[in-house]
XYZ file of C-alpha atoms in Angstrom:
466
model
C 1.355 -10.768 13.529
C -1.036 -10.898 10.552
C -4.637 -9.406 10.236
C -5.234 -12.778 8.339
C -4.371 -14.894 10.926
C -6.296 -17.133 13.957
C -4.186 -15.411 16.537
C -5.155 -11.953 15.586
C -8.888 -12.349 14.722
C -9.772 -14.672 17.987
C -6.970 -13.566 20.562
C -5.506 -10.222 20.071
C -8.266 -8.425 18.559
C -11.135 -9.791 20.670
C -8.804 -8.721 23.774
C -8.223 -5.136 22.327
C -11.756 -4.565 21.538
C -12.871 -5.638 25.000
C -10.515 -3.488 26.698
C -10.713 -0.488 24.306
C -14.451 -0.244 24.679
C -14.437 -0.889 28.416
C -12.111 2.197 29.611
C -13.137 5.817 29.373
C -12.102 7.947 26.306
C -9.090 9.551 27.923
C -7.300 6.079 28.103
C -8.421 4.761 24.863
C -5.640 6.123 23.101
C -3.083 4.607 25.686
C -4.679 1.242 24.976
C -4.398 1.697 21.174
C -0.836 2.379 21.910
C -0.080 -0.504 23.998
C -1.862 -3.040 21.811
C -0.172 -1.451 18.504
C 3.412 -1.728 20.528
C 2.553 -5.461 21.189
C 1.187 -6.203 17.711
C 4.457 -4.628 15.953
C 6.718 -6.343 18.718
C 5.383 -9.638 17.670
C 7.578 -9.927 14.751
C 10.494 -8.767 16.871
C 10.884 -6.571 20.133
C 14.243 -4.665 19.019
C 12.052 -3.446 15.753
C 9.453 -2.128 17.970
C 12.126 -0.134 19.767
C 13.334 1.305 16.443
C 9.874 2.523 15.877
C 9.664 3.989 19.161
C 12.968 5.711 18.482
C 11.270 7.406 15.456
C 8.427 8.407 17.493
C 10.536 10.145 20.090
C 12.495 11.902 17.272
C 9.141 13.181 15.726
C 7.695 14.310 19.216
C 10.978 16.075 20.349
C 11.721 17.752 17.144
C 7.876 18.599 16.736
C 8.131 20.579 19.774
C 11.524 22.335 18.946
C 10.183 23.347 15.315
C 7.162 24.743 16.772
C 9.100 26.515 19.716
C 11.433 28.364 17.141
C 8.919 28.602 14.521
C 9.585 32.437 14.240
C 13.031 31.827 13.680
C 12.785 30.243 10.332
C 16.486 29.036 9.837
C 16.438 27.384 13.008
C 13.241 25.908 12.777
C 14.273 24.716 9.108
C 17.340 23.175 10.741
C 15.468 21.223 13.150
C 12.962 19.933 10.487
C 15.782 18.737 8.272
C 17.636 17.190 11.157
C 14.348 15.186 12.227
C 13.506 14.123 8.617
C 17.295 12.655 7.915
C 17.477 11.057 11.202
C 14.113 9.285 10.674
C 14.872 8.590 6.917
C 18.451 7.224 8.008
C 16.696 4.277 9.862
C 14.967 3.203 6.650
C 17.900 3.868 4.163
C 19.989 1.799 6.556
C 17.547 -1.288 7.117
C 16.233 -1.099 3.975
C 18.970 -0.102 1.189
C 22.300 -0.908 2.793
C 22.772 -4.138 1.226
C 21.362 -2.861 -2.128
C 24.033 -0.098 -2.061
C 26.753 -2.673 -1.202
C 25.789 -4.957 -4.015
C 25.716 -2.100 -6.769
C 29.330 -0.842 -5.314
C 30.572 -4.469 -5.486
C 29.601 -4.707 -9.044
C 30.726 -1.281 -10.181
C 34.073 -1.512 -8.751
C 34.738 -5.219 -8.504
C 34.787 -5.234 -4.545
C 33.650 -8.122 -2.548
C 32.076 -6.184 0.535
C 30.160 -8.697 2.523
C 26.574 -7.945 3.307
C 25.241 -6.840 6.566
C 23.125 -9.318 8.399
C 20.132 -7.011 8.421
C 16.446 -7.968 8.773
C 13.837 -5.510 7.173
C 11.467 -4.240 10.015
C 7.969 -4.630 8.637
C 6.113 -1.536 7.906
C 9.069 0.625 8.233
C 8.322 2.463 5.001
C 4.879 3.404 6.092
C 5.634 4.574 9.865
C 8.579 6.580 8.385
C 6.769 8.491 5.853
C 3.874 8.961 8.527
C 6.512 10.469 10.938
C 8.239 12.556 8.451
C 5.050 14.070 7.236
C 4.206 14.837 10.811
C 7.353 16.784 11.142
C 7.092 18.792 7.775
C 3.341 19.706 8.582
C 4.465 21.029 12.113
C 7.131 23.126 10.117
C 4.572 24.492 7.772
C 2.319 25.663 10.589
C 0.192 22.458 12.053
C 0.343 22.572 15.943
C 2.681 20.398 17.360
C 1.389 17.282 19.387
C 2.089 18.213 22.991
C 0.728 14.521 24.250
C 3.376 12.046 23.398
C 0.675 9.228 23.885
C -1.338 10.526 21.187
C 1.548 11.085 19.013
C 2.753 7.531 19.669
C -0.843 6.058 18.976
C -1.016 8.068 15.668
C 2.344 6.561 14.238
C 2.021 3.028 15.816
C -1.646 2.404 14.987
C -1.853 -1.137 14.227
C -4.799 -1.106 11.782
C -2.795 0.772 9.099
C 1.119 0.325 10.593
C 2.238 -2.669 8.564
C 0.803 -1.933 4.932
C -0.968 1.481 4.835
C -2.580 3.299 3.984
C -0.170 6.154 4.539
C -2.339 8.273 7.201
C -1.216 11.621 7.633
C -1.315 13.426 11.278
C -3.496 16.398 10.032
C -6.273 14.114 8.822
C -6.476 12.201 12.212
C -5.246 14.938 14.779
C -8.823 15.996 15.747
C -9.919 12.268 16.071
C -7.037 11.689 18.443
C -8.338 14.393 20.711
C -12.086 13.771 20.229
C -13.963 10.942 18.130
C -17.330 9.281 18.443
C -17.957 5.499 18.674
C -21.251 3.898 17.849
C -22.666 0.554 17.009
C -23.310 1.881 13.337
C -19.617 2.635 12.949
C -18.640 -0.840 14.228
C -21.013 -2.427 12.031
C -19.894 -0.474 9.121
C -16.021 -1.230 10.068
C -16.960 -4.909 10.232
C -18.301 -4.867 7.126
C -15.359 -3.273 5.624
C -13.030 -5.371 7.231
C -14.516 -8.872 6.181
C -14.747 -7.323 2.514
C -11.002 -6.781 2.742
C -10.288 -10.157 4.654
C -12.383 -11.873 1.767
C -10.260 -10.060 -1.054
C -7.015 -11.180 0.540
C -7.775 -14.703 1.493
C -10.312 -15.919 -1.286
C -9.052 -14.097 -4.172
C -5.501 -12.663 -3.887
C -4.028 -15.799 -2.401
C -5.645 -18.048 -5.009
C -4.241 -15.787 -7.611
C -0.895 -16.019 -6.010
C -1.056 -19.871 -6.012
C -1.713 -19.771 -9.599
C 1.231 -17.366 -10.174
C 3.567 -19.624 -8.444
C 2.381 -22.547 -10.311
C 2.943 -20.860 -13.506
C 6.271 -19.627 -12.498
C 7.526 -23.286 -11.634
C 6.125 -24.955 -14.596
C 8.676 -26.272 -17.118
C 5.874 -26.004 -19.880
C 6.193 -22.387 -20.782
C 3.915 -20.818 -23.781
C 2.721 -17.451 -24.743
C -0.448 -18.020 -23.080
C 1.117 -19.169 -19.816
C 2.856 -15.683 -19.667
C -0.254 -13.561 -20.395
C -2.182 -15.521 -17.772
C 0.650 -14.942 -15.341
C 1.021 -11.263 -16.059
C -2.669 -10.726 -15.624
C -3.250 -12.928 -12.378
C 0.098 -11.020 -11.133
C -1.786 -7.587 -11.736
C -5.082 -8.813 -10.105
C -3.165 -10.442 -7.279
C -1.199 -7.344 -6.231
C -4.434 -5.237 -6.436
C -6.758 -7.331 -4.347
C -3.793 -8.213 -1.862
C -2.909 -4.493 -1.271
C -6.464 -3.088 -1.569
C -7.534 -5.973 0.585
C -5.305 -4.771 3.248
C -6.427 -1.252 3.002
C -10.056 -2.237 3.161
C -9.128 -4.129 6.717
C -7.115 -1.082 7.922
C -10.008 1.148 7.110
C -12.792 -0.832 8.545
C -10.663 -1.281 11.758
C -9.860 2.328 11.924
C -13.940 2.900 11.563
C -14.433 0.449 14.476
C -12.044 2.781 16.880
C -13.645 5.913 15.494
C -10.769 6.918 12.752
C -11.814 7.739 9.264
C -8.827 6.871 7.436
C -8.762 8.197 3.516
C -9.473 5.681 0.661
C -6.564 4.144 -0.787
C -7.853 2.538 -4.105
C -10.497 3.672 -6.341
C -10.946 0.899 -9.061
C -7.509 1.753 -10.834
C -8.236 -1.055 -13.533
C -11.115 1.067 -14.962
C -8.584 3.752 -15.876
C -8.399 5.507 -19.462
C -4.809 6.364 -19.056
C -1.593 5.767 -16.869
C -2.091 9.335 -15.372
C -5.684 8.315 -14.220
C -4.311 4.917 -12.919
C -2.235 6.490 -10.697
C -5.043 8.887 -9.262
C -6.774 5.620 -8.281
C -3.952 3.491 -7.059
C -2.327 3.555 -3.568
C -3.503 7.066 -3.642
C -1.853 7.719 -0.241
C 1.360 7.289 -1.451
C 0.772 9.291 -4.447
C -0.537 12.135 -2.789
C 2.397 11.917 -0.163
C 5.069 12.312 -3.105
C 3.108 14.956 -4.591
C 2.772 17.135 -1.488
C 6.112 16.492 0.342
C 8.456 15.921 -2.948
C 6.801 17.152 -6.288
C 5.569 20.482 -5.190
C 8.478 21.385 -2.997
C 10.787 20.775 -6.066
C 8.396 23.215 -7.959
C 5.983 20.848 -9.462
C 4.755 22.029 -13.104
C 5.415 25.739 -12.409
C 8.826 25.801 -13.524
C 10.424 25.357 -17.200
C 9.510 22.219 -18.974
C 13.092 20.690 -18.439
C 12.846 21.108 -14.651
C 9.136 19.777 -14.618
C 10.509 16.643 -16.531
C 13.184 16.473 -13.915
C 10.742 16.677 -11.078
C 8.510 13.880 -12.414
C 11.557 11.607 -12.740
C 12.619 12.271 -9.311
C 9.328 11.637 -7.963
C 8.988 8.368 -9.953
C 12.518 7.198 -9.266
C 11.472 7.470 -5.358
C 8.353 6.064 -5.843
C 9.798 2.913 -7.357
C 12.618 2.978 -4.819
C 10.307 3.089 -1.866
C 8.746 -0.009 -2.911
C 11.889 -2.145 -2.619
C 15.726 -2.227 -2.598
C 16.147 -3.534 -6.222
C 16.173 -2.302 -9.733
C 12.882 -3.803 -10.794
C 11.329 -1.484 -8.571
C 13.124 1.551 -9.841
C 12.405 0.386 -13.551
C 8.714 -0.048 -12.430
C 8.630 3.578 -11.233
C 10.444 5.185 -13.703
C 8.120 3.159 -16.586
C 5.336 4.807 -15.015
C 7.183 8.138 -14.887
C 8.178 8.105 -18.835
C 4.279 7.088 -19.526
C 2.948 9.871 -17.729
C 5.596 12.333 -19.514
C 4.341 10.899 -22.894
C 0.935 11.276 -21.991
C 1.226 14.825 -20.817
C 3.093 16.141 -23.801
C 1.851 13.929 -26.829
C -0.698 11.043 -26.631
C -3.401 12.020 -24.011
C -5.398 14.083 -26.266
C -5.346 11.139 -29.018
C -6.229 8.407 -26.507
C -9.150 10.186 -25.191
C -10.795 9.940 -28.329
C -11.268 6.169 -28.347
C -12.494 4.683 -24.964
C -11.546 1.021 -25.804
C -7.935 2.205 -27.150
C -7.673 3.915 -23.734
C -8.615 0.859 -21.478
C -6.972 -1.609 -23.628
C -3.466 0.616 -23.462
C -3.989 1.070 -19.824
C -4.484 -2.152 -18.847
C -1.652 -3.555 -21.093
C 0.630 -0.948 -19.303
C -0.525 -1.819 -16.068
C 0.101 -5.752 -16.829
C 3.471 -5.249 -18.189
C 4.644 -3.044 -15.160
C 3.485 -5.514 -12.557
C 5.322 -8.293 -14.454
C 8.314 -6.315 -13.801
C 7.379 -5.345 -10.149
C 6.731 -9.132 -9.121
C 9.929 -10.291 -10.653
C 12.951 -11.535 -8.855
C 15.186 -9.345 -11.025
C 15.310 -7.630 -14.486
C 16.518 -10.447 -16.192
C 13.545 -12.482 -15.049
C 11.333 -9.547 -16.011
C 12.607 -9.375 -19.484
C 12.183 -13.081 -19.933
C 8.664 -13.067 -19.056
C 7.808 -9.833 -21.004
C 9.623 -11.347 -23.937
C 7.707 -14.534 -23.307
C 4.332 -12.663 -23.571
C 5.201 -11.487 -27.067
C 6.440 -14.733 -28.446
C 10.275 -14.416 -27.903
C 12.105 -17.790 -27.767
C 11.176 -21.032 -29.024
C 7.687 -21.365 -27.270
C 4.257 -22.615 -28.610
C 1.400 -20.376 -28.195
C -0.360 -22.685 -25.832
C -0.058 -26.129 -24.116
C -2.472 -28.365 -22.598
C -1.189 -27.658 -19.259
C -1.916 -23.784 -19.175
C -5.215 -24.609 -20.765
C -6.186 -26.829 -17.602
C -4.841 -24.221 -15.168
C -6.851 -21.599 -16.884
C -9.966 -23.741 -16.610
C -9.170 -24.572 -12.953
C -8.943 -20.959 -12.040
C -11.603 -19.656 -14.584
C -14.113 -18.820 -11.607
C -11.437 -16.860 -9.529
C -10.261 -15.006 -12.586
C -13.989 -13.938 -13.422
C -14.570 -12.934 -9.739
C -11.346 -11.048 -9.693
C -11.961 -9.192 -12.975
C -15.691 -8.334 -12.042
C -14.430 -7.544 -8.383
C -11.973 -4.967 -9.782
C -14.659 -2.858 -11.255
C -17.349 -0.848 -9.582
C -20.087 -3.383 -10.809
C -20.545 -5.195 -7.690
C -20.747 -1.994 -5.482
C -23.032 0.101 -7.714
C -25.465 -2.918 -8.195
C -25.329 -3.454 -4.294
C -26.099 0.104 -3.749
C -28.873 0.184 -6.528
C -30.673 -2.642 -4.998
C -30.286 -1.779 -1.394
C -31.865 1.624 -1.990
C -34.630 0.308 -4.314
C -38.100 -0.071 -2.632
C -38.672 -3.378 -4.207
C -35.390 -5.162 -3.219
C -34.247 -2.954 -0.294
C -35.636 -5.197 2.348
C -34.336 -8.156 0.699
C -30.915 -6.895 0.472
C -30.845 -5.930 4.115
C -31.637 -9.536 5.044
C -29.061 -11.158 2.403
C -26.238 -8.805 3.302
C -25.344 -9.955 6.856
C -25.429 -13.398 5.733
C -23.225 -12.590 2.695
C -20.789 -10.950 5.061
C -21.048 -13.959 7.662
C -20.580 -16.539 4.910
C -17.539 -14.613 3.532
C -15.938 -14.501 6.888
C -16.322 -18.229 7.774
C -15.402 -19.398 4.319
C -12.085 -17.246 4.675
C -11.288 -18.539 8.286
C -11.774 -22.069 7.099
C -8.749 -21.151 4.733
C -6.746 -19.774 7.591
C -7.433 -23.114 9.639
C -6.373 -25.014 6.589
C -3.006 -23.133 6.489
C -4.014 -21.769 2.929
C -2.814 -18.185 3.292
C 0.282 -16.068 2.295
C 1.489 -12.897 4.115
C 0.618 -9.623 2.544
C 2.652 -8.457 -0.459
C 3.269 -5.280 1.050
C 4.685 -6.494 4.325
C 8.005 -6.297 2.106
C 8.045 -2.720 1.952
């Protein structure tokens, strides 16, 4: 089931809200759990059972880790057994055929691929369950209530595509949280903004990308327009989902941490990754990078630690070499900045931004490619490799047709709109006018986006693949 679907908006969510706010607080987590399981089972009951199995593993081993906390070796053994068991699910369903494919290529074997379907959102709930187990080992009290833990892992607002919510960030709210009209209104506002980003911007940019990908009239300008549209599409698609998840959480009394902070205004690749998919970056920092020693080791080991983190970051996104190369690309950039270029880049704001945007666009061309061969063709085309013209009438036509969407996307990827809205709403002269216009704007965005849904002009979230 998709957030951006008529079934979700007008049937599932409406039924959930009525029941959720009708029951007393002690039953709210149970209602949240039941509807989350229904939401996830919509795509296949067997995959919901897989998630339930991960929940039981996390719950059982969490209690065992806490029980034997004073016996470090036993507690550590239980922690590793839980982590490897939960991780095994993701490795099997997500990476088995990748390993078979590469083994066949290396050895000349012809092992058949397994008929495996990737369970939607497995990368997200796997990381959440692992973080819970590790945090319990580090001293966080284990959750005694199975329903509360299951509600945390399966919580449908962020289950499918994040943000990766850590147990420690919502543990108190699972036990006690407040609900109010103001929170619901704020949540609706945030949900609709994300809904609009997805349907009205991301899907239009995805549509343009498909058109450019399938045309026979390739040109240098076409490849650049494609690269920029892909970079903007991925941002609005994923940040739109995060906005919707954060908004839904707010309605239910949860405060999910932000996942994006205008990454395209960054002045370096290092800053870009402090602003992009922040929940994933902080997860790898706290559960991989720091345990490996972080930067408090020799320079060679530090470099190794960074490569491990960025290899895993790329591999987490998908079972294909282009994702691994994408991750390592950023790892190399971060190392170069750290040891050589960052102090020079900081001297020129314009150069910083141009360099960072160029790196981002090139990286997302690799990220969005079907394989590395296609990625090299597209990047080569951006720099005039091959017998292609600088521009054609077709790309000029498409650029003109999508100019408004491009302009909205570029402006929307900066804090300009948000900062202007805050400034106007807090001004004595314009505050009252903004308070009248804002709900009209929110309703208009929702209705226009819904009209696209009715027309069938939408696509699944990109990060459902992960």
